[in-house]
mmCIF file of C-alpha atoms in Angstrom:
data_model
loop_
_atom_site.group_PDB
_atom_site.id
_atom_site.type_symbol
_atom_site.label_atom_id
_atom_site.label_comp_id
_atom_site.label_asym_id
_atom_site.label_seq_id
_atom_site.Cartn_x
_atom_site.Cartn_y
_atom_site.Cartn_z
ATOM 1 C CA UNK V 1 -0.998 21.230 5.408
ATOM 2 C CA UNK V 2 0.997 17.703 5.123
ATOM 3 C CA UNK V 3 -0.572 14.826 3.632
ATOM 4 C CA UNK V 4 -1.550 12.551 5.832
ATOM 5 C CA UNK V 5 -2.844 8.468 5.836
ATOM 6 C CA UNK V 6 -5.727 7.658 8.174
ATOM 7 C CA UNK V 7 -7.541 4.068 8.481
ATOM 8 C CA UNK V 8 -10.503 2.914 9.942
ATOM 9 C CA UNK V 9 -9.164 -0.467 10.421
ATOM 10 C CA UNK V 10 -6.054 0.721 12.862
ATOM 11 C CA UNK V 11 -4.729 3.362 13.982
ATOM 12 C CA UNK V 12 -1.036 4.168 14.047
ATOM 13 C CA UNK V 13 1.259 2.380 15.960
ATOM 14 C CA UNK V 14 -1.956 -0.174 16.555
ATOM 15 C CA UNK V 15 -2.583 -3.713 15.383
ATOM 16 C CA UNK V 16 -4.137 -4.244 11.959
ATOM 17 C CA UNK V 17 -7.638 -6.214 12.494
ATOM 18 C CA UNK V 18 -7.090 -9.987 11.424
ATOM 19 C CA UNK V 19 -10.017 -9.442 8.792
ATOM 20 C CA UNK V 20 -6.961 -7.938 6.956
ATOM 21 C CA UNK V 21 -4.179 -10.517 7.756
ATOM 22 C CA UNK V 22 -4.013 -14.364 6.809
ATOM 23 C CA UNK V 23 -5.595 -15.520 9.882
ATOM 24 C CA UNK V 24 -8.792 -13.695 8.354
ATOM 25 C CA UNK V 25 -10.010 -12.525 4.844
ATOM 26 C CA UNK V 26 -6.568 -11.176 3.956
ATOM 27 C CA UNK V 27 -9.043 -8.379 2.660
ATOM 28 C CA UNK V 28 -6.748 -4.807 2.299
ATOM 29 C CA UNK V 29 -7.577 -2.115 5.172
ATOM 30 C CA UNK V 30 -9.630 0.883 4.088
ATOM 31 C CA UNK V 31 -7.321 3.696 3.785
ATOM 32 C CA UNK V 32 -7.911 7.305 3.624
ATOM 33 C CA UNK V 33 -5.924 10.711 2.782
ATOM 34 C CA UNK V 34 -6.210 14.884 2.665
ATOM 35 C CA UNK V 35 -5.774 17.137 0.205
ATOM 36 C CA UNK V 36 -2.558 16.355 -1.603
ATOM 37 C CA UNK V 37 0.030 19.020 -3.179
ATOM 38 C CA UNK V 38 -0.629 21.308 -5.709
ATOM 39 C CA UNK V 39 0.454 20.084 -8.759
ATOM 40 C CA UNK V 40 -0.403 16.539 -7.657
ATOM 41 C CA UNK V 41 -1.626 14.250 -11.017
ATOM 42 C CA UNK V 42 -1.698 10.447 -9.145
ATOM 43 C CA UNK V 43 -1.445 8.743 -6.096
ATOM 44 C CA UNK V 44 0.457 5.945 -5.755
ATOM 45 C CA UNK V 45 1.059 3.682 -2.229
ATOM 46 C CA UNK V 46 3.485 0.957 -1.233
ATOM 47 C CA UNK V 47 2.779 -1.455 2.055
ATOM 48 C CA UNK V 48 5.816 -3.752 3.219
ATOM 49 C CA UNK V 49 7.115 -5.312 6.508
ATOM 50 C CA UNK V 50 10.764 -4.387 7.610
ATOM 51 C CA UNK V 51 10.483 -7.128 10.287
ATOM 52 C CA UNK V 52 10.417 -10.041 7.656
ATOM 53 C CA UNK V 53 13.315 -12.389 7.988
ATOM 54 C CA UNK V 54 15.929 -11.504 5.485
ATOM 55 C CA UNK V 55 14.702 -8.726 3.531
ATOM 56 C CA UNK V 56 11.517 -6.143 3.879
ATOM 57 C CA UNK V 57 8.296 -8.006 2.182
ATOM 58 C CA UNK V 58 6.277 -6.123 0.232
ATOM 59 C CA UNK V 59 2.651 -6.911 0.787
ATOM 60 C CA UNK V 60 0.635 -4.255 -1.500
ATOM 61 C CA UNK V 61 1.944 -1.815 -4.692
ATOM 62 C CA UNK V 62 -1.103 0.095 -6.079
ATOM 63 C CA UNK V 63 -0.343 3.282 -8.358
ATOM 64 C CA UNK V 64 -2.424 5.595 -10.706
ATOM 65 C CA UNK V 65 -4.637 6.319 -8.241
ATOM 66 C CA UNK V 66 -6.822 9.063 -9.200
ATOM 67 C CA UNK V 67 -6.105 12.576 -8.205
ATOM 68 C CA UNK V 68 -9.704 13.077 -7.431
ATOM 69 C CA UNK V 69 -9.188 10.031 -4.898
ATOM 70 C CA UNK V 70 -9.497 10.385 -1.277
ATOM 71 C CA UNK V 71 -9.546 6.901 0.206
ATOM 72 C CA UNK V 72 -8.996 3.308 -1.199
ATOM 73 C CA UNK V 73 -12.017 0.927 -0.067
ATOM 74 C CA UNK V 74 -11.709 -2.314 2.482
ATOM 75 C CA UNK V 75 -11.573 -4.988 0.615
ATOM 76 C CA UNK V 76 -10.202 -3.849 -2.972
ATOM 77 C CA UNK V 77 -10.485 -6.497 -5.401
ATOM 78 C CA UNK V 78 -7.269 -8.060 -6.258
ATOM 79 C CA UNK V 79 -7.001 -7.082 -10.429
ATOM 80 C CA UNK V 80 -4.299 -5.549 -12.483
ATOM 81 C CA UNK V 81 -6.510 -2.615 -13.329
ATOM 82 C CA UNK V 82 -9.847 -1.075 -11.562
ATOM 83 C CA UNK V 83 -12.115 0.881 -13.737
ATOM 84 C CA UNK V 84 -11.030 4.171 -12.537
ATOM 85 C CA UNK V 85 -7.135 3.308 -13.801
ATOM 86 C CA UNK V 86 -6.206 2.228 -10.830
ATOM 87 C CA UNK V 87 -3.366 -0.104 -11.022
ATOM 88 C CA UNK V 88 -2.250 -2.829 -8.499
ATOM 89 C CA UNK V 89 1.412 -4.518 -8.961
ATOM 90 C CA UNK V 90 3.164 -7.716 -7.705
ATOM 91 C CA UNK V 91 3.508 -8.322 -3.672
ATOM 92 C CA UNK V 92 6.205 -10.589 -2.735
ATOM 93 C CA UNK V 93 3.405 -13.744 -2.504
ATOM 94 C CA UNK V 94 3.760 -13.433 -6.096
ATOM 95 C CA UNK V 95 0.693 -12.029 -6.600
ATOM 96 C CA UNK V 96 -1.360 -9.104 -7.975
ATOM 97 C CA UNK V 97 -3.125 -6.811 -5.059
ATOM 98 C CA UNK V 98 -2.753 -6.857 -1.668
ATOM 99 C CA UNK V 99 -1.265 -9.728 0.327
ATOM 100 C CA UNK V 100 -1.847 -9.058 4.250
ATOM 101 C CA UNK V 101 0.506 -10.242 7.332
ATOM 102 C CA UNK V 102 1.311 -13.293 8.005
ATOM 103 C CA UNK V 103 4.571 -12.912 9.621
ATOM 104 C CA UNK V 104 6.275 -16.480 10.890
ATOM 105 C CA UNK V 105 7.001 -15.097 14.561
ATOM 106 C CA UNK V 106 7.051 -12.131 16.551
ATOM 107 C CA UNK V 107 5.355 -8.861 16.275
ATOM 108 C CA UNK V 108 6.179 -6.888 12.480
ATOM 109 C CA UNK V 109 5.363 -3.548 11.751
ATOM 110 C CA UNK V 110 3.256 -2.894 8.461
ATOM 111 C CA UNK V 111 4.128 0.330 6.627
ATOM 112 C CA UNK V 112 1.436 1.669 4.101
ATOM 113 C CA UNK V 113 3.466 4.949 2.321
ATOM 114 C CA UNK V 114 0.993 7.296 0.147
ATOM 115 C CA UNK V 115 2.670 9.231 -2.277
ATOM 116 C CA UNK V 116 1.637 12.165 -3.908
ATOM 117 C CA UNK V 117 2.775 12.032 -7.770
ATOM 118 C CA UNK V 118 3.383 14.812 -10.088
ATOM 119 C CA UNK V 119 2.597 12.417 -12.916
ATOM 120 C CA UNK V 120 0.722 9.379 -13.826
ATOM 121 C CA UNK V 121 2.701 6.169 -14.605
ATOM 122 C CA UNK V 122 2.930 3.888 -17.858
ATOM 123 C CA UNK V 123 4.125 0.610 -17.304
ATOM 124 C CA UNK V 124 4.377 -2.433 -20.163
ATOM 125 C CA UNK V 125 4.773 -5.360 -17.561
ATOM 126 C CA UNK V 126 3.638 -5.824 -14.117
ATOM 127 C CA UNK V 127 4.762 -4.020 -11.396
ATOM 128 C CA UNK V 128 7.110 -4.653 -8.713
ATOM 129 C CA UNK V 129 8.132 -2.228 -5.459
ATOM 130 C CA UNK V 130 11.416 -1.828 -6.699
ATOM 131 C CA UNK V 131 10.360 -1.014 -10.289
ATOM 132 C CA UNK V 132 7.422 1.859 -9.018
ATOM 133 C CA UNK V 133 10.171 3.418 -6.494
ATOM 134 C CA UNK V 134 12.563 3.648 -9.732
ATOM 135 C CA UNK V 135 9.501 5.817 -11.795
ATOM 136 C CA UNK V 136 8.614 7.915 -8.759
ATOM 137 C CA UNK V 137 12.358 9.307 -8.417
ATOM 138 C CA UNK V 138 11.773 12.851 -9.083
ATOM 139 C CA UNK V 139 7.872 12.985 -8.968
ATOM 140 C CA UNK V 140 7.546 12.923 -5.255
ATOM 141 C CA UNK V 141 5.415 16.393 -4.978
ATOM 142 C CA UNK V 142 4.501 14.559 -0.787
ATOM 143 C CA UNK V 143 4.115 11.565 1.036
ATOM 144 C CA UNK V 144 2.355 10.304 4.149
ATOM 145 C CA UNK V 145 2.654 7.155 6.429
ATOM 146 C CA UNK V 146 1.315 4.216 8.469
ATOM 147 C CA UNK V 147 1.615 2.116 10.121
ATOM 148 C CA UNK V 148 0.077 -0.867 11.819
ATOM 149 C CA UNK V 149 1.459 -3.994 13.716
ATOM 150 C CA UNK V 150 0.425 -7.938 14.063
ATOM 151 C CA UNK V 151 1.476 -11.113 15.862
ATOM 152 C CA UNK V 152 -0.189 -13.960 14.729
ATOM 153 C CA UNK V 153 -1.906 -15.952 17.656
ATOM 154 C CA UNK V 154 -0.427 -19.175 18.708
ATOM 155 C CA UNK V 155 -1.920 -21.801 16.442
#
């Protein structure tokens, strides 16, 4: 069985609620998964925009997820480290947690990427995308997608 990403914010393809954007409480979307891998020890999850002018913006890195997980809660508070080890990184806001959309123009497409880890990952610093895509190289045991959409309303 593959993994696979559910919400019950959006479905895929479908536009992300504005509670989770900017425009609203910029609160992250609940987010749920099945059974990973054998062999799986973490979870870890990335959610960017590929649509952002210039480069893809990175709105959420979260990683040492419990292996016991099976969903991340609406809402999750915006610190470093939850009590269950949980760790959240750097978006490109600059900021630790999730950031939601807020793209300038246009519809953007919001990819949230679980990945199923055959390890658990020690960091010294504060995490970036590029830096947790580096330590998963080679620990990938599966992975599941997706993804949602938003156009912010004419102001």
């Amino acid at each position: 069985m593959p993994l696979t990403l559910t919400s019950e914010a959006f479905a895929e393809g479908a536009p992300i609620p504005s509670a989770c954007t900017c425009d609203g409480k910029n609160a992250s979307p609940a987010l749920a998964w099945t059974e990973p891998p054998p062999g799986t020890r973490s979870f870890a999850l990335i959610a960017d925009d590929p649509d952002a002018p210039g480069n893809t913006w990175v709105h959420w890195v979260v990683y040492n997820i419990p292996i016991a997980a099976r969903e991340l809660p609406d809402g999750l508070q915006k610190t470093a480290e939850r009590p269950d080890g949980t760790r959240q990184g750097l978006n490109d806001f600059g900021k630790v947690g999730y950031g939601g959309p807020c793209p300038p123009s246009g519809t953007h497409r919001y990819y949230f990427k679980l990945y199923a880890l055959d390890t658990e990952l020690n960091f010294t610093t504060t995490v970036t995308k590029a830096k947790l895509e580096q330590a998963m190289r080679g620990h990938i045991l599966g992975q599941a997608q997706l993804m949602g959409t938003y156009q912010r309303q004419a102001q």
